PDB file of C-alpha atoms in Angstrom:
ATOM      1  CA  MET A1278     269.096 195.792 -81.353  1.00 67.00           C
ATOM      2  CA  THR A1279     271.535 193.493 -83.097  1.00 76.00           C
ATOM      3  CA  SER A1280     273.130 190.542 -81.336  1.00 72.00           C
ATOM      4  CA  SER A1281     276.496 192.338 -81.299  1.00 70.00           C
ATOM      5  CA  GLU A1282     274.920 195.429 -79.742  1.00 57.00           C
ATOM      6  CA  SER A1283     273.172 193.256 -77.173  1.00 65.00           C
ATOM      7  CA  GLN A1284     276.445 191.542 -76.291  1.00 57.00           C
ATOM      8  CA  ALA A1285     278.217 194.892 -75.993  1.00 60.00           C
ATOM      9  CA  LEU A1286     275.511 196.123 -73.607  1.00 55.00           C
ATOM     10  CA  THR A1287     275.759 192.933 -71.563  1.00 61.00           C
ATOM     11  CA  ASP A1288     279.534 193.310 -71.339  1.00 52.00           C
ATOM     12  CA  GLU A1289     279.178 196.930 -70.261  1.00 54.00           C
ATOM     13  CA  VAL A1290     276.692 196.064 -67.527  1.00 53.00           C
ATOM     14  CA  GLN A1291     278.924 193.238 -66.329  1.00 64.00           C
ATOM     15  CA  GLY A1292     281.893 195.581 -66.246  1.00 60.00           C
ATOM     16  CA  LEU A1293     279.952 198.122 -64.187  1.00 53.00           C
ATOM     17  CA  ARG A1294     278.910 195.402 -61.739  1.00 59.00           C
ATOM     18  CA  GLN A1295     282.492 194.268 -61.327  1.00 67.00           C
ATOM     19  CA  GLU A1296     283.632 197.852 -60.798  1.00 68.00           C
ATOM     20  CA  LEU A1297     280.939 198.377 -58.174  1.00 61.00           C
ATOM     21  CA  ALA A1298     281.916 195.143 -56.419  1.00 71.00           C
ATOM     22  CA  SER A1299     285.575 196.233 -56.393  1.00 80.00           C
ATOM     23  CA  GLN A1300     284.628 199.601 -54.926  1.00 85.00           C
ATOM     24  CA  ARG A1301     282.601 197.942 -52.183  1.00 85.00           C
ATOM     25  CA  GLN A1302     285.461 195.596 -51.367  1.00 89.00           C
ATOM     26  CA  ALA A1303     287.861 198.543 -51.130  1.00 91.00           C
ATOM     27  CA  LEU A1304     285.438 200.355 -48.820  1.00 92.00           C
ATOM     28  CA  LEU A1305     285.138 197.297 -46.594  1.00 93.00           C
ATOM     29  CA  ALA A1306     288.904 196.786 -46.519  1.00 94.00           C
ATOM     30  CA  SER A1307     289.371 200.381 -45.350  1.00 94.00           C
ATOM     31  CA  LEU A1308     286.851 199.850 -42.538  1.00 94.00           C
ATOM     32  CA  LEU A1309     288.505 196.592 -41.446  1.00 95.00           C
ATOM     33  CA  VAL A1310     291.918 198.263 -41.391  1.00 94.00           C
ATOM     34  CA  SER A1311     290.476 201.082 -39.272  1.00 94.00           C
ATOM     35  CA  ALA A1312     288.959 198.573 -36.846  1.00 95.00           C
ATOM     36  CA  TRP A1313     292.250 196.654 -36.686  1.00 93.00           C
ATOM     37  CA  MET A1314     294.180 199.821 -35.834  1.00 92.00           C
ATOM     38  CA  VAL A1315     291.690 200.726 -33.098  1.00 92.00           C
ATOM     39  CA  GLU A1316     292.089 197.249 -31.614  1.00 93.00           C
ATOM     40  CA  ALA A1317     295.883 197.593 -31.700  1.00 90.00           C
ATOM     41  CA  ARG A1318     295.686 200.447 -29.189  1.00 89.00           C
ATOM     42  CA  ASP A1319     294.926 197.902 -26.442  1.00 89.00           C
ATOM     43  CA  PRO A1320     297.764 195.374 -26.042  1.00 86.00           C
ATOM     44  CA  TYR A1321     295.484 192.814 -24.407  1.00 89.00           C
ATOM     45  CA  THR A1322     292.813 192.540 -27.114  1.00 89.00           C
ATOM     46  CA  GLY A1323     294.830 191.104 -30.008  1.00 91.00           C
ATOM     47  CA  GLY A1324     292.566 188.955 -32.175  1.00 95.00           C
ATOM     48  CA  HIS A1325     289.382 190.066 -30.391  1.00 96.00           C
ATOM     49  CA  LEU A1326     287.697 191.301 -33.557  1.00 97.00           C
ATOM     50  CA  TRP A1327     288.552 188.160 -35.499  1.00 97.00           C
ATOM     51  CA  ARG A1328     287.276 185.950 -32.678  1.00 98.00           C
ATOM     52  CA  VAL A1329     283.996 187.850 -32.320  1.00 98.00           C
ATOM     53  CA  ALA A1330     283.467 187.738 -36.078  1.00 98.00           C
ATOM     54  CA  ARG A1331     284.123 183.996 -36.246  1.00 98.00           C
ATOM     55  CA  MET A1332     281.828 183.183 -33.331  1.00 98.00           C
ATOM     56  CA  ALA A1333     279.126 185.508 -34.660  1.00 98.00           C
ATOM     57  CA  HIS A1334     279.243 183.790 -38.043  1.00 98.00           C
ATOM     58  CA  ALA A1335     278.933 180.343 -36.472  1.00 98.00           C
ATOM     59  CA  LEU A1336     276.102 181.404 -34.156  1.00 98.00           C
ATOM     60  CA  ALA A1337     274.227 183.137 -36.961  1.00 98.00           C
ATOM     61  CA  LEU A1338     274.325 180.022 -39.147  1.00 98.00           C
ATOM     62  CA  ALA A1339     273.275 177.788 -36.251  1.00 98.00           C
ATOM     63  CA  SER A1340     270.389 180.149 -35.491  1.00 97.00           C
ATOM     64  CA  GLY A1341     268.936 179.942 -38.998  1.00 97.00           C
ATOM     65  CA  SER A1342     270.574 182.843 -40.845  1.00 97.00           C
ATOM     66  CA  THR A1343     271.375 182.424 -44.529  1.00 96.00           C
ATOM     67  CA  PRO A1344     275.086 182.288 -45.442  1.00 95.00           C
ATOM     68  CA  ARG A1345     274.876 185.842 -46.810  1.00 95.00           C
ATOM     69  CA  GLU A1346     273.225 187.120 -43.643  1.00 96.00           C
ATOM     70  CA  ALA A1347     275.735 185.261 -41.465  1.00 97.00           C
ATOM     71  CA  SER A1348     278.579 186.910 -43.377  1.00 96.00           C
ATOM     72  CA  ARG A1349     277.017 190.331 -42.877  1.00 97.00           C
ATOM     73  CA  ILE A1350     276.726 189.704 -39.127  1.00 98.00           C
ATOM     74  CA  ALA A1351     280.328 188.493 -38.988  1.00 98.00           C
ATOM     75  CA  MET A1352     281.396 191.665 -40.785  1.00 97.00           C
ATOM     76  CA  ALA A1353     279.524 193.744 -38.221  1.00 97.00           C
ATOM     77  CA  GLY A1354     281.149 191.708 -35.458  1.00 98.00           C
ATOM     78  CA  PHE A1355     284.595 192.657 -36.729  1.00 98.00           C
ATOM     79  CA  LEU A1356     283.615 196.338 -36.825  1.00 97.00           C
ATOM     80  CA  HIS A1357     281.643 196.521 -33.571  1.00 97.00           C
ATOM     81  CA  ASP A1358     284.286 198.442 -31.583  1.00 97.00           C
ATOM     82  CA  LEU A1359     285.109 201.129 -34.175  1.00 96.00           C
ATOM     83  CA  GLY A1360     283.903 203.820 -31.779  1.00 96.00           C
ATOM     84  CA  LYS A1361     286.687 203.060 -29.298  1.00 96.00           C
ATOM     85  CA  VAL A1362     288.853 205.330 -31.426  1.00 94.00           C
ATOM     86  CA  GLY A1363     287.321 208.096 -29.320  1.00 93.00           C
ATOM     87  CA  ILE A1364     288.319 206.599 -25.944  1.00 95.00           C
ATOM     88  CA  PRO A1365     291.490 208.086 -24.384  1.00 94.00           C
ATOM     89  CA  ASP A1366     294.406 205.675 -23.959  1.00 91.00           C
ATOM     90  CA  ALA A1367     294.488 206.340 -20.215  1.00 92.00           C
ATOM     91  CA  ILE A1368     291.041 204.763 -19.955  1.00 93.00           C
ATOM     92  CA  LEU A1369     291.236 202.169 -22.722  1.00 90.00           C
ATOM     93  CA  ARG A1370     294.525 200.751 -21.433  1.00 88.00           C
ATOM     94  CA  LYS A1371     293.925 201.200 -17.707  1.00 87.00           C
ATOM     95  CA  PRO A1372     295.066 198.003 -15.933  1.00 82.00           C
ATOM     96  CA  GLY A1373     292.670 198.275 -12.995  1.00 82.00           C
ATOM     97  CA  ARG A1374     289.019 198.886 -12.281  1.00 86.00           C
ATOM     98  CA  LEU A1375     287.451 201.906 -13.989  1.00 91.00           C
ATOM     99  CA  THR A1376     285.871 204.717 -12.017  1.00 94.00           C
ATOM    100  CA  ASP A1377     282.239 205.606 -12.686  1.00 94.00           C
ATOM    101  CA  GLU A1378     283.388 208.591 -14.721  1.00 96.00           C
ATOM    102  CA  GLU A1379     285.782 206.468 -16.784  1.00 96.00           C
ATOM    103  CA  PHE A1380     283.127 203.843 -17.423  1.00 95.00           C
ATOM    104  CA  ALA A1381     280.766 206.593 -18.567  1.00 96.00           C
ATOM    105  CA  THR A1382     283.389 207.494 -21.163  1.00 97.00           C
ATOM    106  CA  ILE A1383     283.707 203.855 -22.279  1.00 96.00           C
ATOM    107  CA  LYS A1384     279.930 203.742 -22.708  1.00 97.00           C
ATOM    108  CA  THR A1385     280.121 206.411 -25.415  1.00 97.00           C
ATOM    109  CA  HIS A1386     281.881 204.151 -27.926  1.00 97.00           C
ATOM    110  CA  PRO A1387     278.751 202.598 -29.518  1.00 97.00           C
ATOM    111  CA  ARG A1388     277.333 206.040 -30.194  1.00 97.00           C
ATOM    112  CA  VAL A1389     280.671 207.327 -31.505  1.00 97.00           C
ATOM    113  CA  GLY A1390     280.972 204.329 -33.831  1.00 97.00           C
ATOM    114  CA  ALA A1391     277.484 204.877 -35.210  1.00 97.00           C
ATOM    115  CA  ARG A1392     278.287 208.549 -35.861  1.00 96.00           C
ATOM    116  CA  MET A1393     281.541 207.615 -37.594  1.00 94.00           C
ATOM    117  CA  LEU A1394     279.590 205.560 -40.136  1.00 93.00           C
ATOM    118  CA  SER A1395     276.949 208.207 -40.763  1.00 91.00           C
ATOM    119  CA  GLY A1396     276.557 208.426 -44.527  1.00 90.00           C
ATOM    120  CA  HIS A1397     279.042 205.614 -45.239  1.00 93.00           C
ATOM    121  CA  PRO A1398     277.944 203.399 -48.163  1.00 92.00           C
ATOM    122  CA  LEU A1399     278.211 200.232 -46.033  1.00 93.00           C
ATOM    123  CA  ALA A1400     276.656 201.689 -42.890  1.00 95.00           C
ATOM    124  CA  GLU A1401     273.276 199.984 -43.152  1.00 94.00           C
ATOM    125  CA  LEU A1402     274.933 196.561 -43.103  1.00 95.00           C
ATOM    126  CA  VAL A1403     276.663 197.025 -39.762  1.00 96.00           C
ATOM    127  CA  VAL A1404     275.509 200.130 -37.891  1.00 97.00           C
ATOM    128  CA  GLY A1405     272.857 198.310 -35.842  1.00 97.00           C
ATOM    129  CA  VAL A1406     275.517 196.098 -34.270  1.00 98.00           C
ATOM    130  CA  ILE A1407     277.963 198.949 -33.743  1.00 98.00           C
ATOM    131  CA  HIS A1408     275.312 201.069 -32.021  1.00 98.00           C
ATOM    132  CA  HIS A1409     273.537 198.417 -29.961  1.00 98.00           C
ATOM    133  CA  HIS A1410     275.896 195.515 -29.117  1.00 98.00           C
ATOM    134  CA  HIS A1411     275.956 196.572 -25.436  1.00 98.00           C
ATOM    135  CA  GLU A1412     272.176 196.711 -25.007  1.00 98.00           C
ATOM    136  CA  MET A1413     270.619 194.036 -22.748  1.00 98.00           C
ATOM    137  CA  PRO A1414     267.183 192.394 -22.803  1.00 98.00           C
ATOM    138  CA  ASN A1415     266.524 193.661 -19.250  1.00 98.00           C
ATOM    139  CA  GLY A1416     267.040 197.278 -20.341  1.00 98.00           C
ATOM    140  CA  ARG A1417     270.191 197.807 -18.277  1.00 97.00           C
ATOM    141  CA  GLY A1418     272.521 198.075 -21.258  1.00 98.00           C
ATOM    142  CA  TYR A1419     273.714 201.111 -23.164  1.00 97.00           C
ATOM    143  CA  PRO A1420     273.596 203.544 -24.883  1.00 97.00           C
ATOM    144  CA  LEU A1421     269.768 203.627 -25.114  1.00 97.00           C
ATOM    145  CA  GLY A1422     268.580 201.102 -22.525  1.00 97.00           C
ATOM    146  CA  LEU A1423     266.603 199.139 -25.117  1.00 98.00           C
ATOM    147  CA  VAL A1424     264.762 195.986 -23.994  1.00 97.00           C
ATOM    148  CA  GLU A1425     264.241 192.572 -25.576  1.00 96.00           C
ATOM    149  CA  ASP A1426     263.108 192.790 -29.215  1.00 95.00           C
ATOM    150  CA  GLU A1427     263.780 196.527 -29.342  1.00 98.00           C
ATOM    151  CA  ILE A1428     267.418 195.466 -29.699  1.00 98.00           C
ATOM    152  CA  PRO A1429     268.302 194.447 -33.272  1.00 98.00           C
ATOM    153  CA  HIS A1430     268.694 190.698 -33.643  1.00 98.00           C
ATOM    154  CA  ASP A1431     272.257 190.922 -34.953  1.00 98.00           C
ATOM    155  CA  ALA A1432     273.273 193.223 -32.085  1.00 98.00           C
ATOM    156  CA  ARG A1433     271.917 190.727 -29.541  1.00 98.00           C
ATOM    157  CA  LEU A1434     273.888 187.988 -31.285  1.00 98.00           C
ATOM    158  CA  VAL A1435     277.189 189.878 -31.478  1.00 98.00           C
ATOM    159  CA  GLY A1436     276.753 191.070 -27.890  1.00 98.00           C
ATOM    160  CA  ILE A1437     276.892 187.474 -26.665  1.00 98.00           C
ATOM    161  CA  CYS A1438     280.056 186.734 -28.649  1.00 98.00           C
ATOM    162  CA  ASP A1439     281.679 189.971 -27.491  1.00 98.00           C
ATOM    163  CA  ALA A1440     280.993 189.260 -23.814  1.00 98.00           C
ATOM    164  CA  PHE A1441     282.168 185.654 -24.090  1.00 98.00           C
ATOM    165  CA  ASP A1442     285.438 186.708 -25.690  1.00 98.00           C
ATOM    166  CA  ALA A1443     285.982 189.330 -23.000  1.00 96.00           C
ATOM    167  CA  MET A1444     285.479 186.697 -20.305  1.00 97.00           C
ATOM    168  CA  THR A1445     287.808 184.137 -21.895  1.00 97.00           C
ATOM    169  CA  SER A1446     290.580 186.635 -22.724  1.00 95.00           C
ATOM    170  CA  THR A1447     293.394 187.594 -20.357  1.00 90.00           C
ATOM    171  CA  ARG A1448     293.584 191.131 -19.011  1.00 85.00           C
ATOM    172  CA  PRO A1449     296.343 192.793 -16.922  1.00 80.00           C
ATOM    173  CA  TYR A1450     294.283 192.272 -13.758  1.00 78.00           C
ATOM    174  CA  ARG A1451     293.036 188.722 -14.366  1.00 84.00           C
ATOM    175  CA  ALA A1452     293.562 185.581 -16.428  1.00 87.00           C
ATOM    176  CA  GLY A1453     290.992 184.556 -18.993  1.00 93.00           C
ATOM    177  CA  MET A1454     288.212 182.315 -17.701  1.00 96.00           C
ATOM    178  CA  PRO A1455     287.952 178.683 -18.787  1.00 97.00           C
ATOM    179  CA  ILE A1456     285.366 178.236 -21.528  1.00 98.00           C
ATOM    180  CA  VAL A1457     283.081 176.210 -19.290  1.00 98.00           C
ATOM    181  CA  LYS A1458     282.945 178.946 -16.643  1.00 98.00           C
ATOM    182  CA  ALA A1459     282.164 181.665 -19.186  1.00 98.00           C
ATOM    183  CA  LEU A1460     279.387 179.520 -20.661  1.00 98.00           C
ATOM    184  CA  ASP A1461     277.938 178.988 -17.184  1.00 98.00           C
ATOM    185  CA  ILE A1462     277.843 182.757 -16.653  1.00 98.00           C
ATOM    186  CA  ILE A1463     276.077 183.331 -19.962  1.00 98.00           C
ATOM    187  CA  GLU A1464     273.560 180.623 -19.082  1.00 98.00           C
ATOM    188  CA  SER A1465     272.907 182.251 -15.699  1.00 98.00           C
ATOM    189  CA  GLU A1466     272.158 185.591 -17.405  1.00 98.00           C
ATOM    190  CA  LEU A1467     269.772 184.361 -20.105  1.00 98.00           C
ATOM    191  CA  GLY A1468     266.855 186.733 -20.459  1.00 97.00           C
ATOM    192  CA  ARG A1469     268.651 189.431 -18.494  1.00 97.00           C
ATOM    193  CA  GLN A1470     272.050 190.340 -19.940  1.00 98.00           C
ATOM    194  CA  PHE A1471     271.768 187.966 -22.911  1.00 98.00           C
ATOM    195  CA  ASP A1472     269.030 187.040 -25.366  1.00 98.00           C
ATOM    196  CA  ARG A1473     267.486 183.787 -24.177  1.00 98.00           C
ATOM    197  CA  LEU A1474     267.161 181.938 -27.488  1.00 98.00           C
ATOM    198  CA  LEU A1475     270.476 183.045 -28.963  1.00 98.00           C
ATOM    199  CA  GLY A1476     272.254 182.562 -25.638  1.00 98.00           C
ATOM    200  CA  THR A1477     270.885 179.041 -25.254  1.00 98.00           C
ATOM    201  CA  GLN A1478     272.137 178.169 -28.729  1.00 98.00           C
ATOM    202  CA  PHE A1479     275.530 179.733 -28.003  1.00 98.00           C
ATOM    203  CA  VAL A1480     275.943 177.784 -24.755  1.00 98.00           C
ATOM    204  CA  ARG A1481     274.982 174.545 -26.506  1.00 98.00           C
ATOM    205  CA  MET A1482     277.552 175.175 -29.237  1.00 98.00           C
ATOM    206  CA  GLY A1483     280.236 176.088 -26.739  1.00 98.00           C
ATOM    207  CA  ARG A1484     279.709 172.918 -24.724  1.00 98.00           C
ATOM    208  CA  ASP A1485     279.972 170.951 -27.956  1.00 98.00           C
ATOM    209  CA  GLY A1486     283.404 172.470 -28.600  1.00 98.00           C
ATOM    210  CA  ALA A1487     282.426 174.845 -31.416  1.00 98.00           C
ATOM    211  CA  PHE A1488     284.610 177.660 -30.073  1.00 98.00           C
ATOM    212  CA  ASP A1489     287.633 175.689 -28.906  1.00 97.00           C
ATOM    213  CA  GLY A1490     289.607 176.647 -32.020  1.00 97.00           C
ATOM    214  CA  ILE A1491     288.615 180.315 -31.711  1.00 98.00           C
ATOM    215  CA  VAL A1492     289.200 181.140 -28.042  1.00 98.00           C
ATOM    216  CA  GLY A1493     292.809 182.199 -27.542  1.00 96.00           C
ATOM    217  CA  HIS A1494     293.454 182.510 -31.289  1.00 96.00           C
ATOM    218  CA  SER A1495     293.946 185.449 -33.630  1.00 95.00           C
ATOM    219  CA  ASP A1496     293.376 183.558 -36.897  1.00 96.00           C
ATOM    220  CA  ASP A1497     292.521 180.085 -38.145  1.00 95.00           C
ATOM    221  CA  GLY A1498     295.027 177.696 -36.574  1.00 94.00           C
ATOM    222  CA  ILE A1499     297.095 180.536 -35.080  1.00 95.00           C
ATOM    223  CA  PRO A1500     296.907 180.736 -31.269  1.00 95.00           C
ATOM    224  CA  LEU A1501     298.010 183.801 -29.365  1.00 95.00           C
ATOM    225  CA  GLN A1502     301.481 183.387 -27.931  1.00 95.00           C
ATOM    226  CA  HIS A1503     302.717 184.349 -24.495  1.00 93.00           C
ATOM    227  CA  CYS A1504     305.010 187.023 -23.223  1.00 95.00           C
ATOM    228  CA  PRO A1505     306.563 185.682 -19.981  1.00 93.00           C
ATOM    229  CA  VAL A1506     305.634 188.939 -18.256  1.00 90.00           C
ATOM    230  CA  CYS A1507     302.317 189.923 -19.791  1.00 91.00           C
ATOM    231  CA  GLY A1508     300.632 186.723 -20.925  1.00 92.00           C
ATOM    232  CA  PRO A1509     298.928 186.039 -24.281  1.00 92.00           C
ATOM    233  CA  THR A1510     299.639 189.371 -25.927  1.00 90.00           C
ATOM    234  CA  LEU A1511     301.666 188.248 -28.961  1.00 94.00           C
ATOM    235  CA  VAL A1512     299.823 188.076 -32.281  1.00 94.00           C
ATOM    236  CA  ARG A1513     301.383 186.207 -35.199  1.00 94.00           C
ATOM    237  CA  THR A1514     300.349 187.558 -38.575  1.00 92.00           C
ATOM    238  CA  ARG A1515     300.113 185.340 -41.642  1.00 92.00           C
ATOM    239  CA  SER A1516     303.247 186.994 -43.057  1.00 91.00           C
ATOM    240  CA  ALA A1517     305.456 186.222 -40.021  1.00 93.00           C
ATOM    241  CA  ARG A1518     308.536 184.150 -40.820  1.00 94.00           C
ATOM    242  CA  ALA A1519     311.373 182.604 -38.820  1.00 96.00           C
ATOM    243  CA  GLY A1520     313.915 185.283 -37.978  1.00 96.00           C
ATOM    244  CA  HIS A1521     311.395 188.124 -37.942  1.00 95.00           C
ATOM    245  CA  HIS A1522     311.252 190.195 -34.763  1.00 95.00           C
ATOM    246  CA  LEU A1523     308.316 191.591 -32.827  1.00 94.00           C
ATOM    247  CA  GLY A1524     307.748 193.423 -29.589  1.00 95.00           C
ATOM    248  CA  CYS A1525     305.299 192.731 -26.794  1.00 95.00           C
ATOM    249  CA  PRO A1526     302.754 195.557 -27.081  1.00 92.00           C
ATOM    250  CA  ALA A1527     302.399 195.693 -23.303  1.00 91.00           C
ATOM    251  CA  CYS A1528     305.955 195.585 -21.899  1.00 93.00           C
ATOM    252  CA  THR A1529     307.991 196.153 -25.129  1.00 95.00           C
ATOM    253  CA  ALA A1530     310.099 192.992 -24.647  1.00 96.00           C
ATOM    254  CA  ARG A1531     311.682 191.814 -27.909  1.00 97.00           C
ATOM    255  CA  PHE A1532     310.972 188.391 -29.438  1.00 97.00           C
ATOM    256  CA  THR A1533     312.146 186.444 -32.479  1.00 97.00           C
ATOM    257  CA  TRP A1534     309.939 184.073 -34.436  1.00 96.00           C
ATOM    258  CA  THR A1535     311.681 180.684 -34.342  1.00 96.00           C
ATOM    259  CA  ASP A1536     310.823 177.385 -36.025  1.00 95.00           C
ATOM    260  CA  SER A1537     309.794 174.574 -33.672  1.00 93.00           C
ATOM    261  CA  GLU A1538     307.950 171.271 -33.816  1.00 89.00           C
ATOM    262  CA  GLN A1539     304.766 173.210 -33.027  1.00 85.00           C
ATOM    263  CA  GLY A1540     305.421 175.759 -35.780  1.00 90.00           C
ATOM    264  CA  LEU A1541     306.632 179.323 -35.288  1.00 93.00           C
ATOM    265  CA  ARG A1542     307.225 180.233 -31.669  1.00 96.00           C
ATOM    266  CA  ALA A1543     308.007 183.648 -30.212  1.00 96.00           C
ATOM    267  CA  MET A1544     311.275 183.356 -28.327  1.00 96.00           C
ATOM    268  CA  PRO A1545     312.428 186.202 -26.028  1.00 96.00           C
ATOM    269  CA  THR A1546     315.745 187.830 -26.908  1.00 96.00           C
ATOM    270  CA  GLY A1547     316.328 189.379 -23.497  1.00 95.00           C
ATOM    271  CA  GLY A1548     316.209 192.887 -24.899  1.00 96.00           C
ATOM    272  CA  TYR A1549     313.673 195.546 -25.735  1.00 96.00           C
ATOM    273  CA  ALA A1550     311.981 195.923 -29.086  1.00 95.00           C
ATOM    274  CA  GLU A1551     312.942 198.647 -31.503  1.00 95.00           C
ATOM    275  CA  ALA A1552     310.390 201.307 -32.380  1.00 94.00           C
ATOM    276  CA  GLU A1553     309.368 199.774 -35.725  1.00 92.00           C
ATOM    277  CA  GLU A1554     308.896 196.378 -34.058  1.00 92.00           C
ATOM    278  CA  LEU A1555     306.261 197.911 -31.788  1.00 91.00           C
ATOM    279  CA  GLU A1556     304.233 199.341 -34.651  1.00 87.00           C
ATOM    280  CA  PRO A1557     300.830 197.633 -35.025  1.00 82.00           C
ATOM    281  CA  ALA A1558     301.467 194.698 -37.363  1.00 77.00           C
ATOM    282  CA  LEU A1559     298.560 194.986 -39.753  1.00 84.00           C
ATOM    283  CA  ASP A1560     297.767 191.539 -41.145  1.00 90.00           C
ATOM    284  CA  ARG A1561     296.893 192.509 -44.707  1.00 91.00           C
ATOM    285  CA  ALA A1562     296.565 188.862 -45.750  1.00 92.00           C
ATOM    286  CA  GLN A1563     293.870 188.303 -43.128  1.00 94.00           C
ATOM    287  CA  ILE A1564     292.060 191.499 -44.133  1.00 94.00           C
ATOM    288  CA  GLU A1565     292.081 190.475 -47.800  1.00 93.00           C
ATOM    289  CA  ALA A1566     290.767 187.010 -46.910  1.00 94.00           C
ATOM    290  CA  LEU A1567     287.949 188.467 -44.817  1.00 94.00           C
ATOM    291  CA  VAL A1568     286.953 190.869 -47.585  1.00 93.00           C
ATOM    292  CA  LEU A1569     286.670 187.956 -50.011  1.00 91.00           C
ATOM    293  CA  ASP A1570     284.740 185.881 -47.451  1.00 92.00           C
ATOM    294  CA  TRP A1571     282.224 188.681 -46.949  1.00 92.00           C
ATOM    295  CA  ALA A1572     282.005 189.953 -50.531  1.00 86.00           C
ATOM    296  CA  GLU A1573     278.617 188.326 -51.126  1.00 80.00           C
ATOM    297  CA  ALA A1574     277.132 190.060 -48.094  1.00 80.00           C
ATOM    298  CA  MET A1575     277.859 193.424 -49.675  1.00 74.00           C
ATOM    299  CA  GLY A1576     275.603 192.496 -52.563  1.00 67.00           C
ATOM    300  CA  ALA A1577     272.699 193.161 -50.212  1.00 54.00           C
ATOM    301  CA  ILE A1578     273.093 196.939 -50.709  1.00 53.00           C
TER     302      ILE A1578
END
């Protein structure tokens, strides 16, 4: 083979690799968009997926994972609730306590999510978390009642982050807990609801302030903003600009993004949002940034 032929072959291989990488990134972007749209069905969970992914990444690194592995776990953290697409709105958005029958329906979402990814090219990177993030070391979790090391490591890790975010986030029936209280609860459940080693590391990080810039945020440096009626339900996308309008996803009140000394603030207009202002505001810039952040992790398949 001549040197020119060798170079042509090298260029062809490199081109195929780049094409494959682009295809994987497009596949991941489509999954992240799907997860985002599922999250948008619940007006009180804005930013939940981003927060779980960020905390999972930090905990994975602190627990000894390689950067590539930590990115893969963060990716799975963002996708962990895909299966909630199968939960009826009447249950998913119910403001009060669920009945036993309704909770049984909620408990199907890990299994539904795992089925959704059956045969997907990226499934092996994330399906363990999607299927098992609600399992508990004491065997009282779902959907399979796995115990201790039967639960995949990354599912145990994401499960802690998911529970912590649920505790520190506001719901229609309660305000979000202070960070210190949520950490105390996790510490009290080590070895039962939460993995002991990972939970101990998580509590240590939380008490050192590692999650202060994540709790109550929907992106780096972008805190959730408050509807006077519903609480922290307003998500600011990276593309939001002064003068843009948005609606509260819970009560449909209309707001205008306004410049202030603290940056953009959502100011109520006194009216109700128009239909297009209540559409889920997909943050494509955030999705694109996450895909680039996690591109290396997809090289593992």
